[in-house]
mmCIF file of C-alpha atoms in Angstrom:
data_model
loop_
_atom_site.group_PDB
_atom_site.id
_atom_site.type_symbol
_atom_site.label_atom_id
_atom_site.label_comp_id
_atom_site.label_asym_id
_atom_site.label_seq_id
_atom_site.Cartn_x
_atom_site.Cartn_y
_atom_site.Cartn_z
ATOM 1 C CA UNK D 71 3.712 -23.256 -26.254
ATOM 2 C CA UNK D 72 2.143 -19.824 -26.310
ATOM 3 C CA UNK D 73 3.734 -16.514 -25.446
ATOM 4 C CA UNK D 74 3.254 -14.569 -22.221
ATOM 5 C CA UNK D 75 2.639 -10.941 -23.116
ATOM 6 C CA UNK D 76 3.303 -8.552 -20.244
ATOM 7 C CA UNK D 77 0.978 -5.567 -20.105
ATOM 8 C CA UNK D 78 -0.349 -2.870 -17.802
ATOM 9 C CA UNK D 79 -3.923 -1.968 -16.987
ATOM 10 C CA UNK D 80 -4.080 1.829 -16.798
ATOM 11 C CA UNK D 81 -6.008 1.810 -13.504
ATOM 12 C CA UNK D 82 -2.826 2.811 -11.677
ATOM 13 C CA UNK D 83 -3.358 6.323 -13.045
ATOM 14 C CA UNK D 84 -6.529 6.734 -10.991
ATOM 15 C CA UNK D 85 -4.699 7.265 -7.699
ATOM 16 C CA UNK D 86 -2.069 9.397 -9.408
ATOM 17 C CA UNK D 87 -4.722 11.726 -10.938
ATOM 18 C CA UNK D 88 -3.079 10.952 -14.257
ATOM 19 C CA UNK D 89 -4.476 11.429 -17.742
ATOM 20 C CA UNK D 90 -4.731 8.819 -20.476
ATOM 21 C CA UNK D 91 -1.644 10.189 -22.236
ATOM 22 C CA UNK D 92 0.312 10.352 -18.976
ATOM 23 C CA UNK D 93 -0.569 6.728 -18.212
ATOM 24 C CA UNK D 94 0.445 5.616 -21.707
ATOM 25 C CA UNK D 95 3.752 7.468 -21.362
ATOM 26 C CA UNK D 96 4.472 5.777 -18.051
ATOM 27 C CA UNK D 97 3.655 2.309 -19.374
ATOM 28 C CA UNK D 98 6.029 2.744 -22.295
ATOM 29 C CA UNK D 99 8.774 4.256 -20.151
ATOM 30 C CA UNK D 100 8.662 1.364 -17.695
ATOM 31 C CA UNK D 101 9.001 -1.125 -20.552
ATOM 32 C CA UNK D 102 5.543 -2.660 -20.891
ATOM 33 C CA UNK D 103 4.566 -3.672 -24.420
ATOM 34 C CA UNK D 104 0.805 -3.979 -23.876
ATOM 35 C CA UNK D 105 -1.727 -1.656 -22.275
ATOM 36 C CA UNK D 106 -5.348 -2.020 -21.215
ATOM 37 C CA UNK D 107 -7.121 1.353 -21.487
ATOM 38 C CA UNK D 108 -10.576 2.188 -20.142
ATOM 39 C CA UNK D 109 -13.374 3.536 -22.337
ATOM 40 C CA UNK D 110 -16.676 5.136 -21.409
ATOM 41 C CA UNK D 111 -19.878 6.458 -22.899
ATOM 42 C CA UNK D 112 -20.541 10.155 -23.400
ATOM 43 C CA UNK D 113 -18.424 12.889 -21.866
ATOM 44 C CA UNK D 114 -16.788 12.822 -18.453
ATOM 45 C CA UNK D 115 -15.283 15.931 -16.867
ATOM 46 C CA UNK D 116 -12.315 14.385 -15.037
ATOM 47 C CA UNK D 117 -11.065 12.590 -18.148
ATOM 48 C CA UNK D 118 -11.503 15.657 -20.314
ATOM 49 C CA UNK D 119 -9.585 17.747 -17.775
ATOM 50 C CA UNK D 120 -6.704 15.263 -17.588
ATOM 51 C CA UNK D 121 -7.309 13.870 -14.103
ATOM 52 C CA UNK D 122 -8.479 10.411 -15.181
ATOM 53 C CA UNK D 123 -7.235 7.897 -17.737
ATOM 54 C CA UNK D 124 -10.463 6.803 -19.465
ATOM 55 C CA UNK D 125 -11.266 7.706 -23.086
ATOM 56 C CA UNK D 126 -14.720 8.541 -24.406
ATOM 57 C CA UNK D 127 -16.093 6.269 -27.118
ATOM 58 C CA UNK D 128 -17.401 9.445 -28.751
ATOM 59 C CA UNK D 129 -13.784 10.182 -29.666
ATOM 60 C CA UNK D 130 -12.234 8.794 -32.824
ATOM 61 C CA UNK D 131 -10.901 5.287 -31.979
ATOM 62 C CA UNK D 132 -7.849 6.040 -34.109
ATOM 63 C CA UNK D 133 -6.753 8.457 -31.370
ATOM 64 C CA UNK D 134 -6.374 5.490 -29.060
ATOM 65 C CA UNK D 135 -4.767 3.290 -31.730
ATOM 66 C CA UNK D 136 -2.253 5.988 -32.674
ATOM 67 C CA UNK D 137 -1.475 6.795 -29.036
ATOM 68 C CA UNK D 138 -0.423 3.175 -28.541
ATOM 69 C CA UNK D 139 1.474 2.806 -31.805
ATOM 70 C CA UNK D 140 3.358 6.079 -31.342
ATOM 71 C CA UNK D 141 4.739 4.740 -28.066
ATOM 72 C CA UNK D 142 5.556 1.251 -29.346
ATOM 73 C CA UNK D 143 2.619 -0.234 -27.424
ATOM 74 C CA UNK D 144 -0.153 -2.653 -28.350
ATOM 75 C CA UNK D 145 -3.620 -2.701 -26.824
ATOM 76 C CA UNK D 146 -4.435 -5.988 -25.100
ATOM 77 C CA UNK D 147 -8.051 -5.189 -24.244
ATOM 78 C CA UNK D 148 -10.454 -2.347 -23.616
ATOM 79 C CA UNK D 149 -11.783 -2.072 -20.088
ATOM 80 C CA UNK D 150 -15.456 -1.597 -20.970
ATOM 81 C CA UNK D 151 -17.408 -2.941 -18.020
ATOM 82 C CA UNK D 152 -21.196 -2.777 -17.901
ATOM 83 C CA UNK D 153 -23.644 -4.901 -15.829
ATOM 84 C CA UNK D 154 -24.438 -8.098 -17.734
ATOM 85 C CA UNK D 155 -27.835 -8.492 -16.078
ATOM 86 C CA UNK D 156 -28.958 -5.007 -17.119
ATOM 87 C CA UNK D 157 -29.341 -5.349 -20.894
ATOM 88 C CA UNK D 158 -30.947 -1.926 -21.207
ATOM 89 C CA UNK D 159 -27.482 -0.569 -20.387
ATOM 90 C CA UNK D 160 -25.043 -3.286 -21.317
ATOM 91 C CA UNK D 161 -26.182 -4.358 -24.790
ATOM 92 C CA UNK D 162 -25.653 -1.029 -26.528
ATOM 93 C CA UNK D 163 -22.585 -0.293 -24.430
ATOM 94 C CA UNK D 164 -20.933 -3.548 -25.482
ATOM 95 C CA UNK D 165 -21.949 -3.155 -29.104
ATOM 96 C CA UNK D 166 -20.260 0.225 -29.217
ATOM 97 C CA UNK D 167 -17.215 -1.012 -27.291
ATOM 98 C CA UNK D 168 -16.760 -3.936 -29.694
ATOM 99 C CA UNK D 169 -16.951 -1.714 -32.761
ATOM 100 C CA UNK D 170 -14.615 0.761 -31.065
ATOM 101 C CA UNK D 171 -12.169 -2.040 -30.215
ATOM 102 C CA UNK D 172 -12.108 -3.219 -33.812
ATOM 103 C CA UNK D 173 -11.066 0.232 -35.047
ATOM 104 C CA UNK D 174 -8.758 0.973 -32.133
ATOM 105 C CA UNK D 175 -6.789 -2.231 -32.682
ATOM 106 C CA UNK D 176 -7.858 -4.055 -29.533
ATOM 107 C CA UNK D 177 -8.470 -7.819 -29.874
ATOM 108 C CA UNK D 178 -10.957 -7.959 -27.006
ATOM 109 C CA UNK D 179 -13.135 -6.081 -24.560
ATOM 110 C CA UNK D 180 -13.312 -6.678 -20.816
ATOM 111 C CA UNK D 181 -16.684 -7.278 -19.109
ATOM 112 C CA UNK D 182 -17.961 -8.589 -15.779
ATOM 113 C CA UNK D 183 -21.202 -9.588 -14.064
ATOM 114 C CA UNK D 184 -21.469 -6.264 -12.237
ATOM 115 C CA UNK D 185 -24.430 -5.132 -10.104
ATOM 116 C CA UNK D 186 -27.733 -6.846 -10.779
ATOM 117 C CA UNK D 187 -31.270 -5.397 -10.614
ATOM 118 C CA UNK D 188 -32.657 -5.181 -7.090
ATOM 119 C CA UNK D 189 -35.876 -7.055 -7.891
ATOM 120 C CA UNK D 190 -34.810 -10.032 -10.043
ATOM 121 C CA UNK D 191 -34.249 -13.648 -9.024
ATOM 122 C CA UNK D 192 -30.987 -15.461 -9.631
ATOM 123 C CA UNK D 193 -32.472 -17.459 -12.492
ATOM 124 C CA UNK D 194 -33.839 -14.302 -14.086
ATOM 125 C CA UNK D 195 -30.392 -12.754 -13.866
ATOM 126 C CA UNK D 196 -28.887 -15.662 -15.766
ATOM 127 C CA UNK D 197 -31.490 -15.195 -18.480
ATOM 128 C CA UNK D 198 -30.723 -11.478 -18.674
ATOM 129 C CA UNK D 199 -26.985 -12.170 -18.831
ATOM 130 C CA UNK D 200 -27.534 -14.714 -21.595
ATOM 131 C CA UNK D 201 -29.454 -12.132 -23.611
ATOM 132 C CA UNK D 202 -26.712 -9.531 -23.165
ATOM 133 C CA UNK D 203 -23.884 -11.901 -24.038
ATOM 134 C CA UNK D 204 -25.685 -13.269 -27.095
ATOM 135 C CA UNK D 205 -26.326 -9.796 -28.475
ATOM 136 C CA UNK D 206 -22.700 -8.829 -27.819
ATOM 137 C CA UNK D 207 -21.407 -12.023 -29.415
ATOM 138 C CA UNK D 208 -23.378 -11.338 -32.587
ATOM 139 C CA UNK D 209 -21.408 -8.118 -33.011
ATOM 140 C CA UNK D 210 -18.068 -9.533 -31.828
ATOM 141 C CA UNK D 211 -17.895 -12.717 -33.901
ATOM 142 C CA UNK D 212 -17.792 -11.204 -37.407
ATOM 143 C CA UNK D 213 -15.182 -8.690 -36.252
ATOM 144 C CA UNK D 214 -12.951 -11.279 -34.584
ATOM 145 C CA UNK D 215 -13.208 -9.519 -31.218
ATOM 146 C CA UNK D 216 -13.153 -11.523 -27.985
ATOM 147 C CA UNK D 217 -15.396 -10.817 -24.988
ATOM 148 C CA UNK D 218 -13.345 -11.504 -21.874
ATOM 149 C CA UNK D 219 -15.438 -12.221 -18.788
ATOM 150 C CA UNK D 220 -13.591 -11.106 -15.670
ATOM 151 C CA UNK D 221 -13.834 -12.651 -12.215
ATOM 152 C CA UNK D 222 -15.235 -9.686 -10.362
ATOM 153 C CA UNK D 223 -18.766 -10.023 -8.928
ATOM 154 C CA UNK D 224 -21.085 -12.581 -7.307
ATOM 155 C CA UNK D 225 -21.799 -14.509 -10.511
ATOM 156 C CA UNK D 226 -18.098 -14.999 -11.247
ATOM 157 C CA UNK D 227 -17.011 -15.525 -7.640
ATOM 158 C CA UNK D 228 -16.460 -19.295 -7.908
ATOM 159 C CA UNK D 229 -15.319 -21.676 -10.647
ATOM 160 C CA UNK D 230 -18.795 -23.204 -10.804
ATOM 161 C CA UNK D 231 -20.580 -19.865 -11.250
ATOM 162 C CA UNK D 232 -18.109 -18.618 -13.851
ATOM 163 C CA UNK D 233 -18.499 -21.877 -15.758
ATOM 164 C CA UNK D 234 -22.267 -21.425 -15.821
ATOM 165 C CA UNK D 235 -21.891 -17.948 -17.353
ATOM 166 C CA UNK D 236 -19.433 -19.252 -19.930
ATOM 167 C CA UNK D 237 -21.994 -21.850 -20.967
ATOM 168 C CA UNK D 238 -24.892 -19.417 -21.339
ATOM 169 C CA UNK D 239 -23.927 -18.702 -24.943
ATOM 170 C CA UNK D 240 -22.152 -20.981 -27.407
ATOM 171 C CA UNK D 241 -19.767 -18.541 -29.075
ATOM 172 C CA UNK D 242 -16.063 -18.532 -29.989
ATOM 173 C CA UNK D 243 -16.036 -14.889 -28.917
ATOM 174 C CA UNK D 244 -16.381 -15.708 -25.215
ATOM 175 C CA UNK D 245 -13.188 -16.036 -23.238
ATOM 176 C CA UNK D 246 -12.000 -15.489 -19.666
ATOM 177 C CA UNK D 247 -9.960 -12.839 -17.893
ATOM 178 C CA UNK D 248 -8.998 -14.383 -14.562
ATOM 179 C CA UNK D 249 -8.233 -11.697 -11.996
ATOM 180 C CA UNK D 250 -5.876 -13.336 -9.497
ATOM 181 C CA UNK D 251 -6.557 -10.800 -6.752
ATOM 182 C CA UNK D 252 -10.335 -10.798 -7.114
ATOM 183 C CA UNK D 253 -10.350 -14.595 -7.217
ATOM 184 C CA UNK D 254 -8.342 -14.735 -4.009
ATOM 185 C CA UNK D 255 -10.567 -12.198 -2.261
ATOM 186 C CA UNK D 256 -13.600 -14.356 -3.141
ATOM 187 C CA UNK D 257 -11.961 -17.153 -1.138
ATOM 188 C CA UNK D 258 -10.667 -19.259 -4.009
ATOM 189 C CA UNK D 259 -7.193 -20.514 -4.839
ATOM 190 C CA UNK D 260 -6.431 -18.540 -8.019
ATOM 191 C CA UNK D 261 -3.500 -20.810 -8.886
ATOM 192 C CA UNK D 262 -5.676 -23.929 -8.959
ATOM 193 C CA UNK D 263 -8.463 -22.057 -10.732
ATOM 194 C CA UNK D 264 -6.133 -20.883 -13.486
ATOM 195 C CA UNK D 265 -4.710 -24.367 -13.945
ATOM 196 C CA UNK D 266 -8.228 -25.761 -14.372
ATOM 197 C CA UNK D 267 -9.383 -23.238 -16.985
ATOM 198 C CA UNK D 268 -6.170 -22.225 -18.756
ATOM 199 C CA UNK D 269 -7.612 -23.370 -22.078
ATOM 200 C CA UNK D 270 -10.260 -20.642 -21.866
ATOM 201 C CA UNK D 271 -8.051 -17.860 -20.464
ATOM 202 C CA UNK D 272 -6.623 -15.364 -22.965
ATOM 203 C CA UNK D 273 -6.136 -12.435 -20.585
ATOM 204 C CA UNK D 274 -5.176 -12.375 -16.919
ATOM 205 C CA UNK D 275 -5.230 -9.488 -14.482
ATOM 206 C CA UNK D 276 -1.968 -9.776 -12.592
ATOM 207 C CA UNK D 277 -3.203 -8.506 -9.279
ATOM 208 C CA UNK D 278 -1.506 -9.174 -5.957
ATOM 209 C CA UNK D 279 -3.120 -8.550 -2.566
ATOM 210 C CA UNK D 280 -1.010 -7.220 0.297
ATOM 211 C CA UNK D 281 -0.875 -9.454 3.360
ATOM 212 C CA UNK D 282 -2.645 -6.941 5.607
ATOM 213 C CA UNK D 283 -5.401 -6.405 3.042
ATOM 214 C CA UNK D 284 -5.786 -10.148 2.604
ATOM 215 C CA UNK D 285 -6.318 -10.627 6.335
ATOM 216 C CA UNK D 286 -8.820 -7.763 6.574
ATOM 217 C CA UNK D 287 -10.760 -8.077 3.345
ATOM 218 C CA UNK D 288 -10.764 -11.673 2.098
ATOM 219 C CA UNK D 289 -14.356 -12.880 2.036
ATOM 220 C CA UNK D 290 -15.653 -9.328 2.548
ATOM 221 C CA UNK D 291 -14.924 -7.721 -0.849
ATOM 222 C CA UNK D 292 -14.578 -9.176 -4.324
ATOM 223 C CA UNK D 293 -12.337 -6.567 -5.886
ATOM 224 C CA UNK D 294 -9.751 -3.885 -5.200
ATOM 225 C CA UNK D 295 -6.608 -2.527 -6.812
ATOM 226 C CA UNK D 296 -3.565 -4.567 -5.942
ATOM 227 C CA UNK D 297 -0.121 -4.011 -4.497
ATOM 228 C CA UNK D 298 3.057 -4.655 -6.470
ATOM 229 C CA UNK D 299 3.264 -8.188 -7.848
ATOM 230 C CA UNK D 300 5.629 -10.122 -5.611
ATOM 231 C CA UNK D 301 4.721 -8.219 -2.456
ATOM 232 C CA UNK D 302 1.476 -10.033 -1.659
ATOM 233 C CA UNK D 303 -0.176 -13.423 -1.424
ATOM 234 C CA UNK D 304 0.048 -14.619 -5.041
ATOM 235 C CA UNK D 305 2.671 -17.177 -6.131
ATOM 236 C CA UNK D 306 3.715 -15.555 -9.395
ATOM 237 C CA UNK D 307 6.168 -18.276 -10.365
ATOM 238 C CA UNK D 308 3.311 -20.776 -10.329
ATOM 239 C CA UNK D 309 1.129 -18.417 -12.358
ATOM 240 C CA UNK D 310 3.850 -17.817 -14.953
ATOM 241 C CA UNK D 311 4.656 -21.533 -15.180
ATOM 242 C CA UNK D 312 0.986 -22.254 -15.909
ATOM 243 C CA UNK D 313 0.813 -19.575 -18.598
ATOM 244 C CA UNK D 314 4.071 -20.761 -20.173
ATOM 245 C CA UNK D 315 2.637 -24.275 -20.565
ATOM 246 C CA UNK D 316 -0.502 -23.023 -22.355
ATOM 247 C CA UNK D 317 -0.926 -23.759 -26.059
ATOM 248 C CA UNK D 318 -1.972 -20.178 -26.810
ATOM 249 C CA UNK D 319 -0.841 -16.637 -26.054
ATOM 250 C CA UNK D 320 -2.021 -14.996 -22.831
ATOM 251 C CA UNK D 321 -1.686 -11.360 -21.802
ATOM 252 C CA UNK D 322 -0.547 -10.893 -18.216
ATOM 253 C CA UNK D 323 -1.945 -7.424 -17.511
ATOM 254 C CA UNK D 324 -0.769 -5.854 -14.247
ATOM 255 C CA UNK D 325 -3.569 -4.168 -12.287
ATOM 256 C CA UNK D 326 -2.205 -2.186 -9.354
ATOM 257 C CA UNK D 327 -2.845 1.030 -7.493
ATOM 258 C CA UNK D 328 0.257 3.173 -8.004
ATOM 259 C CA UNK D 329 2.998 3.982 -10.480
ATOM 260 C CA UNK D 330 5.593 2.601 -8.064
ATOM 261 C CA UNK D 331 3.704 -0.718 -7.907
ATOM 262 C CA UNK D 332 3.568 -0.813 -11.714
ATOM 263 C CA UNK D 333 7.356 -0.448 -11.864
ATOM 264 C CA UNK D 334 8.009 -3.110 -9.221
ATOM 265 C CA UNK D 335 5.529 -5.490 -10.874
ATOM 266 C CA UNK D 336 7.290 -5.126 -14.217
ATOM 267 C CA UNK D 337 10.656 -5.994 -12.684
ATOM 268 C CA UNK D 338 9.301 -8.991 -10.771
ATOM 269 C CA UNK D 339 7.223 -10.497 -13.566
ATOM 270 C CA UNK D 340 9.766 -9.845 -16.315
ATOM 271 C CA UNK D 341 12.365 -11.891 -14.427
ATOM 272 C CA UNK D 342 9.939 -14.804 -14.008
ATOM 273 C CA UNK D 343 8.895 -14.704 -17.679
ATOM 274 C CA UNK D 344 12.537 -14.629 -18.761
ATOM 275 C CA UNK D 345 13.262 -17.605 -16.507
ATOM 276 C CA UNK D 346 10.799 -19.786 -18.447
ATOM 277 C CA UNK D 347 12.536 -18.932 -21.687
ATOM 278 C CA UNK D 348 10.299 -16.155 -23.015
#
């Protein structure tokens, strides 16, 4: 039996106009042991001014590592999304993110299918995504870094389409981050989906969708920040039971829209994890 590691994606800071350090402080104060920071290329004014939580990959990665360690936190993944079917952007972005992750102490990076070129066919997009993932895997494998493909866009919107992406490249570096909220919004049953692919899942975005949002937006959008876990449509006991039965560790990383939701999610999920003996 593997361990369920409860973490917090720092996206909640976006609606609080919070900085990276503020978000890390809040995660530690609430009681989370794992965090999922965002990284970006170049320089970005809002982050530099303290109104956004992302860190530039031009900064020393030890800043991020030390920020986690000083607060008793571990990094579960780096949120480093770039469009898989646009290798002119994604290949170098992922290469840098993987090297950055290795120094920052993150075991994986988070990616998704993202927007595709406006002029390519579906088959061409799969070829482009294969190229991107292969180039990323060549950098990730020798460093022991995982590439977690998140359920987020049209090419990861169903179990069949995600499976096709996972089979584009034969690499031990490829793994899955199932986003429960995004999966639900794409008109799937995330509980059944997780149960079917648990062997490939090492990271899970614990995202709940409020009932009103579910009624309005399911089938119309594929992603949004969630409400507090336990206040929406997801059966978290079933999710936790599935993770507890896995033969490997999985990070359950809360992705919600506010600090209050992060606190409520911690309370709700901690009780369920404790109930399964972890």
